[in-house]
Coordinates of C-alpha atoms and ligand atoms in Angstrom, one line a residue:
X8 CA 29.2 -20.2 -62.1
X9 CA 30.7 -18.3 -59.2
X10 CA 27.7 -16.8 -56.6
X11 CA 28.6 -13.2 -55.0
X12 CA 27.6 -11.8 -52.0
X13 CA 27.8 -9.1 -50.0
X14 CA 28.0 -10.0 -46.0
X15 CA 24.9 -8.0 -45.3
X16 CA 22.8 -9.8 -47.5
X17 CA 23.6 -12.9 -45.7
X18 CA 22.8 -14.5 -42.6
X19 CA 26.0 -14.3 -40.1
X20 CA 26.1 -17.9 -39.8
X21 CA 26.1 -18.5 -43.7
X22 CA 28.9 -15.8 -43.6
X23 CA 30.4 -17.4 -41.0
X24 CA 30.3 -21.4 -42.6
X25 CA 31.6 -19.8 -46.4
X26 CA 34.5 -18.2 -44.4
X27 CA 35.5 -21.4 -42.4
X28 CA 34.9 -23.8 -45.1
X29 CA 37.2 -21.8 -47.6
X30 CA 40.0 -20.2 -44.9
X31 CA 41.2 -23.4 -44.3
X32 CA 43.1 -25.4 -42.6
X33 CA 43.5 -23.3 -39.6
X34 CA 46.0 -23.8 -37.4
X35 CA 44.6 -24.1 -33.5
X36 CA 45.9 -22.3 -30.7
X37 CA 45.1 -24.4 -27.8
X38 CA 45.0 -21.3 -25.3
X39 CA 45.3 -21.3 -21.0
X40 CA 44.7 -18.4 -19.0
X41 CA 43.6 -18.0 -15.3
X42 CA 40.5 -16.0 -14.4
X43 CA 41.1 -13.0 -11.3
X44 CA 40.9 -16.1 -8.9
X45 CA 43.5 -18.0 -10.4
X46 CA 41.1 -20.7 -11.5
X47 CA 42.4 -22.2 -14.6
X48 CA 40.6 -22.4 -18.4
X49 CA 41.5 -24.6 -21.4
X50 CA 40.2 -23.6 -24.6
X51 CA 40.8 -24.3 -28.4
X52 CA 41.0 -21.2 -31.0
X53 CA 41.7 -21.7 -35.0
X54 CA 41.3 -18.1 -35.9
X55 CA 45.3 -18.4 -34.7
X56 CA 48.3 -17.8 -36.7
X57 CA 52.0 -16.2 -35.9
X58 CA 52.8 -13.1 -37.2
X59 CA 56.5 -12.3 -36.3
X60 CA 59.4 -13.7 -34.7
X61 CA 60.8 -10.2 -33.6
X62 CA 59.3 -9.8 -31.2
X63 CA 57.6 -13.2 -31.6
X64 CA 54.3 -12.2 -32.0
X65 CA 50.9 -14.9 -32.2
X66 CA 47.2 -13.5 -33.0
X67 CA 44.2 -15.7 -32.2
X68 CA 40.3 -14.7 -31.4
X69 CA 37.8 -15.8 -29.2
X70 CA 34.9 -14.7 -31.1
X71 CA 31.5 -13.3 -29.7
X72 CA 29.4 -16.3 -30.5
X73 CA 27.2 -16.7 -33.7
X74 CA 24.5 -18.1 -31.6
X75 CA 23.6 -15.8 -28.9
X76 CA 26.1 -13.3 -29.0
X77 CA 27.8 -14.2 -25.5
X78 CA 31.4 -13.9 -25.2
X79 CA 34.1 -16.4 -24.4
X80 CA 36.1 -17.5 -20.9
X81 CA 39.4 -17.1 -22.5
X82 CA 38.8 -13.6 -23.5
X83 CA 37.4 -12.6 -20.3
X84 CA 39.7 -14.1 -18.4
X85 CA 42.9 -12.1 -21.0
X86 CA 41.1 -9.1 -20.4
X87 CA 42.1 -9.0 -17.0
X88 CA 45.3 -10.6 -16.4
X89 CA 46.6 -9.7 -20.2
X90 CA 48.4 -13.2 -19.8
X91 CA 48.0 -16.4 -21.6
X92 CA 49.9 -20.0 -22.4
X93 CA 49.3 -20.9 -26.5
X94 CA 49.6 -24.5 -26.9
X95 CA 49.9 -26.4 -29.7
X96 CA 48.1 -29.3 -31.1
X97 CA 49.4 -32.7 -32.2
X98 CA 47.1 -35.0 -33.9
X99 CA 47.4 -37.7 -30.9
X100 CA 45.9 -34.7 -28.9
X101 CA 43.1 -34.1 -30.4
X102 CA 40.5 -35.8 -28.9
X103 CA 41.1 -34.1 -25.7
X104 CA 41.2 -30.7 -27.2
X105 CA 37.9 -31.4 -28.7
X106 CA 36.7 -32.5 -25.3
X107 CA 38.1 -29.1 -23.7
X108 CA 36.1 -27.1 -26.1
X109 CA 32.6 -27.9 -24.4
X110 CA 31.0 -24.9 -23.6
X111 CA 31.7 -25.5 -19.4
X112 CA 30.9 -23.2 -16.9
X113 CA 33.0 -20.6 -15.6
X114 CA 35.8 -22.1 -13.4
X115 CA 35.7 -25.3 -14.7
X116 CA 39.2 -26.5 -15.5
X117 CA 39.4 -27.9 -18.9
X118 CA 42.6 -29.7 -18.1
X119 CA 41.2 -32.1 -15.8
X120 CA 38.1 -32.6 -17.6
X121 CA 40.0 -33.3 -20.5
X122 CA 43.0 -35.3 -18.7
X123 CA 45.9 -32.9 -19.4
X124 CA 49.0 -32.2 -17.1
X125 CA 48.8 -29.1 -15.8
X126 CA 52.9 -27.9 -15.6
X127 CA 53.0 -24.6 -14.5
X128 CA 54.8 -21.3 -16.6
X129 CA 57.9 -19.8 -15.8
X130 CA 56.6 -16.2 -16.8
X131 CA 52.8 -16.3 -16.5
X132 CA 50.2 -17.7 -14.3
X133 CA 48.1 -20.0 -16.6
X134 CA 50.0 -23.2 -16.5
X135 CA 51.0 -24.8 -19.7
X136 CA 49.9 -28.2 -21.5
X137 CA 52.8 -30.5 -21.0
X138 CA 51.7 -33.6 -23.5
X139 CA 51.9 -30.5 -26.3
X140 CA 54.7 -30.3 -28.6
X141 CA 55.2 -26.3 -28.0
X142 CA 53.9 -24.5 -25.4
X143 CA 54.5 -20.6 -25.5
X144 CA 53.7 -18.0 -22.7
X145 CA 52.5 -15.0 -23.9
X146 CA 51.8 -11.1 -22.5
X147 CA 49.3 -9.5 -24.3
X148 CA 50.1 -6.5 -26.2
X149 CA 46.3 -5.8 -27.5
X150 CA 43.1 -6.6 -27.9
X151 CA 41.3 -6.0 -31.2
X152 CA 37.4 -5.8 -31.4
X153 CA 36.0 -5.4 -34.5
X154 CA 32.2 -5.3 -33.4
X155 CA 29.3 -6.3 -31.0
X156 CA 27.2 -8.3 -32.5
X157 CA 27.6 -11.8 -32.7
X158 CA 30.3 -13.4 -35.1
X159 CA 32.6 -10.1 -34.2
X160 CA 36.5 -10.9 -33.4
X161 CA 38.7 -9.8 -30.7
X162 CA 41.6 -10.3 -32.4
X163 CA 44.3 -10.6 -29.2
X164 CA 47.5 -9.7 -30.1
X165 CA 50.3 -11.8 -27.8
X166 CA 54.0 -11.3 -27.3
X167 CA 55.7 -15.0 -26.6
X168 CA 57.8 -14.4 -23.1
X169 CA 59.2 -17.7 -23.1
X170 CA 58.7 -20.8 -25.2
X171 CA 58.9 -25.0 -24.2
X172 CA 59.6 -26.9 -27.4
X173 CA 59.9 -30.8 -27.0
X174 CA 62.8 -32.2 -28.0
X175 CA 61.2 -35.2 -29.8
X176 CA 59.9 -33.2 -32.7
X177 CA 63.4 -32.2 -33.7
X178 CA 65.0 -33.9 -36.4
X179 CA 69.0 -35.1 -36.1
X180 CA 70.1 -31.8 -37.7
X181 CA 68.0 -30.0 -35.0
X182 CA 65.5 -29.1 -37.6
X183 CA 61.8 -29.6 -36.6
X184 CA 60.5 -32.5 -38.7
X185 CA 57.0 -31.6 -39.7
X186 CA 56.2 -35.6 -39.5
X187 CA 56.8 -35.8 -35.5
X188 CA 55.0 -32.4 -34.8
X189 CA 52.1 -33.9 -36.5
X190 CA 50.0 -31.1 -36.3
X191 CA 46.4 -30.8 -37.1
X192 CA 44.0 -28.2 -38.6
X193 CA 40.8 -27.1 -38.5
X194 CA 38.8 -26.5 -41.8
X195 CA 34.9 -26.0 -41.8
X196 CA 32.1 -27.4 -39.8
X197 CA 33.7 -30.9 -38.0
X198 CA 36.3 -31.0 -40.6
X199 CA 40.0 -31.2 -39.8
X200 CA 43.1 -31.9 -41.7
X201 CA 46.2 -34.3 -40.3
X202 CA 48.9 -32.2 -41.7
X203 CA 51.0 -35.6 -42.6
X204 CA 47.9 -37.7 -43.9
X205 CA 44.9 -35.1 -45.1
X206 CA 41.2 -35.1 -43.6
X207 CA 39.0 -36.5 -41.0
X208 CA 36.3 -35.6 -38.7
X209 CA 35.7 -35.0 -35.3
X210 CA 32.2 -33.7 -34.3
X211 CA 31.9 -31.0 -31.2
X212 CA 30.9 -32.2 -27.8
X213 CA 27.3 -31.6 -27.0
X214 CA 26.0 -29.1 -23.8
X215 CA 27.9 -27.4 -20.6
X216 CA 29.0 -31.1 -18.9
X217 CA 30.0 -34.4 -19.4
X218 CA 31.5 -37.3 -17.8
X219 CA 35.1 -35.6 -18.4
X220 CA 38.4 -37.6 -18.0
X221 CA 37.5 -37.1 -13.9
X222 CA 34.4 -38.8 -13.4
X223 CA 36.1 -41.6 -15.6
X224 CA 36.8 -44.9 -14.1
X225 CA 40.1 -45.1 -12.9
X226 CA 41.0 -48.4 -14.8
X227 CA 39.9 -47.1 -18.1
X228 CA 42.6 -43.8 -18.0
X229 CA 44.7 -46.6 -17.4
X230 CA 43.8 -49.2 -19.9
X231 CA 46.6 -50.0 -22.1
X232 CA 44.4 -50.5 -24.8
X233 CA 42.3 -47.4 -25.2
X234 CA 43.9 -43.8 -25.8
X235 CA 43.4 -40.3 -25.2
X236 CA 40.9 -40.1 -28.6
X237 CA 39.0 -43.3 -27.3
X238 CA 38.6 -41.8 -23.5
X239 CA 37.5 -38.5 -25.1
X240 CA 35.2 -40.0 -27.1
X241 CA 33.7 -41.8 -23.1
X242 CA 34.8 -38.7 -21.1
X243 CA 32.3 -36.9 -23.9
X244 CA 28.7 -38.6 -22.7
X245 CA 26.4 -36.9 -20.7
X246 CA 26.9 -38.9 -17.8
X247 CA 27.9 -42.6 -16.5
X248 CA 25.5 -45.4 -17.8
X249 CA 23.5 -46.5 -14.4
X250 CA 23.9 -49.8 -12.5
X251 CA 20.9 -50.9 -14.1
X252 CA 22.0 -50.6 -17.4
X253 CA 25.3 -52.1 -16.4
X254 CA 23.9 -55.2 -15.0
X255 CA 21.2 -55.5 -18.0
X256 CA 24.4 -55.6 -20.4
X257 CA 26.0 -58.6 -18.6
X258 CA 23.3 -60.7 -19.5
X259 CA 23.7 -59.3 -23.6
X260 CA 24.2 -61.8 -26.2
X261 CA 27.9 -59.7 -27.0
X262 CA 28.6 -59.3 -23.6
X263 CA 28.3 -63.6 -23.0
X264 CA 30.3 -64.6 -25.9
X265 CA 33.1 -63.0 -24.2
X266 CA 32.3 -64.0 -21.2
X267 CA 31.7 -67.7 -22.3
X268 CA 35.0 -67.5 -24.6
X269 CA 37.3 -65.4 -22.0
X270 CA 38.4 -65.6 -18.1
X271 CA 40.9 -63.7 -15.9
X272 CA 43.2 -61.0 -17.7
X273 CA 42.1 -62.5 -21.4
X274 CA 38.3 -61.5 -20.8
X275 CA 39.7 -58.2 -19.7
X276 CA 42.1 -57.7 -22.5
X277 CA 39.3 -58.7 -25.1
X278 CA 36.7 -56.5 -23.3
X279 CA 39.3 -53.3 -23.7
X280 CA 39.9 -54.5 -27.4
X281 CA 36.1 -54.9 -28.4
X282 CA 35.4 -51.6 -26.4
X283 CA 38.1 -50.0 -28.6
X284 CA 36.3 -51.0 -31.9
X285 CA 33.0 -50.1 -30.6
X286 CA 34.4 -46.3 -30.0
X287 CA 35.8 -46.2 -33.3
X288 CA 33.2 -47.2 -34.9
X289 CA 31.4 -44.4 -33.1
X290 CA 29.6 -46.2 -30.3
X291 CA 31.0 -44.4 -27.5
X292 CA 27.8 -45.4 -25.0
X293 CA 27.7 -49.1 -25.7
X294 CA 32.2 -49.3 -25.3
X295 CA 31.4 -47.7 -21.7
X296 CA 28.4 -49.9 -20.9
X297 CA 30.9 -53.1 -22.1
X298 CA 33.9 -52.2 -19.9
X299 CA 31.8 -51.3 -16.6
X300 CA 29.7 -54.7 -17.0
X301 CA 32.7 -57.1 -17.6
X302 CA 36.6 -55.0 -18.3
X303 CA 37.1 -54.0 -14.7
Ligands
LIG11 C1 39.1 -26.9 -33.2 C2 38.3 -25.8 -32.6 C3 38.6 -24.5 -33.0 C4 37.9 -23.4 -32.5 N1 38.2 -22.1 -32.8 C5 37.5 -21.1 -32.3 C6 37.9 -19.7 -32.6 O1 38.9 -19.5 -33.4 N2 37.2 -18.7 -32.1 C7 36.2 -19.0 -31.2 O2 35.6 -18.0 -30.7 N3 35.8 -20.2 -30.8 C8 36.5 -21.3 -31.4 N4 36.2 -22.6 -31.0 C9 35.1 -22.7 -30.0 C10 35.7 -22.6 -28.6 O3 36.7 -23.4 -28.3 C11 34.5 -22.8 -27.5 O4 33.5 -21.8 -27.7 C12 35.0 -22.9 -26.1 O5 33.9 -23.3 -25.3 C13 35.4 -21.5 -25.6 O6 35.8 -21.7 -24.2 P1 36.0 -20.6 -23.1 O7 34.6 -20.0 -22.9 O8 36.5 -21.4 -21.9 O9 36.9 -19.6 -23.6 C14 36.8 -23.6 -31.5 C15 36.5 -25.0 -31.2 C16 37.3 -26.0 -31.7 C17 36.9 -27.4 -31.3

């Protein structure tokens, strides 16, 4: 049986979840632009897709939002400078552009909160993502809105100035092999797709603030044991679990059969490890608690 609609007859965000569940995978356009001050904005975009290559030409839109019908940073911030950098996302990336899509407020830079390098562009302002396999400044040629209400595009139309390709996605023939891009997708709702190995999910970070890679412990960004998904999944919390909680935790029955079986760098190398399996068994806030109490 096939069900038919037409738009108006639907609720915007029923519109909206048929559309992204079915116009999928989306490629993301991980987009940095600079607001009249120069401060600098990180966003993610998967209504993105390239639509020439003389002139090079990408499209992507920050939509007016479903919700409330309030605009977005990035377009704002295009609006006046008509400049942007779109980067592109590798799977080993992701949690951090996840992170950088928390609705922040204005002048918050999504690069430090989500632990990016900030290298600047030869032919813009907004600097450029250097862990991303491409990187590609853009002018912008136009700006498409399609509506006012909520759920309406701004479809903004980019010319690529210059473009930063890492050379380790390049095969030996000079081709790019699709395997070391390893790009990702979105499809609907918390869905993505690994272009090599097919689905997974990643749900969206919850309210305007969070721990962010910068109010993150020093020796956890450096932990050889966790990555950039496993911080993001920390940076995400509210905030930092209190001293209180901290101390309680020492004195947990998990927390003294390390202690009890572990000393010196072991207890720290076992406390990152058990950390790590807590976050990826989606126990973010307990993997924090652990390596405050006893992996410093
Ligand atoms: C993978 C992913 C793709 C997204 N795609 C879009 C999109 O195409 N259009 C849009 O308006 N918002 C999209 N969002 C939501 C924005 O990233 C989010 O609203 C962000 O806070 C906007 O930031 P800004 O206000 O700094 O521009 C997406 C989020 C994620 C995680």
């Amino acid at each position: 049986m096939i069900l038919s609609y037409e738009p108006k007859d639907l609720p915007v965000a029923r519109v909206h979840e048929i559309l992204l569940g079915t116009v999928a995978p989306r490629p993301i356009a991980w987009a940095s632009t600079v607001d009249k001050e120069g401060r600098v904005n990180l966003a993610p975009f998967s209504f993105f897709n390239v639509f020439g290559s003389n002139p090079p030409i990408l499209v992507f839109s920050p939509n007016r939002r479903v919700r409330d019908n309030t605009s977005k940073h990035t377009l704002e911030n295009i609006e006046l400078t008509r400049e942007c950098v779109i980067n592109i996302v590798n799977y080993e990336l992701c949690g951090q552009m996840v992170l950088s899509s928390a609705e922040y407020d204005e002048g918050v830079n999504e690069f430090i909160k989500a632990g990016l390098s900030m290298e600047p562009s030869l032919k813009v302002k907004a600097p450029r993502i250097l862990e991303a396999p491409a990187q590609y400044e853009c002018i912008v040629r136009d700006i498409i809105h399609t509506g006012d209400g909520g759920g309406a595009a701004n479809l903004i139309i980019c010319e690529v100035v210059h473009m930063h390709v890492n050379d380790h996605i390049f095969n030996e023939e000079g081709k790019i092999d699709p395997v070391k891009v390893d790009n990702v997708a979105r499809m609907g709702g918390i869905w993505y797709s690994r272009a090599e190995k097919g689905l997974f999910q990643m749900p969206n970070p919850k309210g305007r603030s969070n721990i962010g890679f910068d109010g993150m412990p020093e020796f956890i960004i450096h932990s050889k044991f966790l990555n950039g998904w496993d911080i993001s999944a920390m940076a995400g919390l509210p905030s930092l679990p209190t001293s209180e909680e901290v101390n309680q935790y020492k004195s947990e029955a998990s927390a003294l059969a390390l202690i009890n079986q572990y000393s010196g760098d072991q207890l720290i190398s076992a406390t990152h490890e058990k950390a790590k399996i807590l976050i990826r068994e989606g126990h973010p806030q307990e993997a924090l608690v652990l390596l405050l109490a006893i992996g410093v």
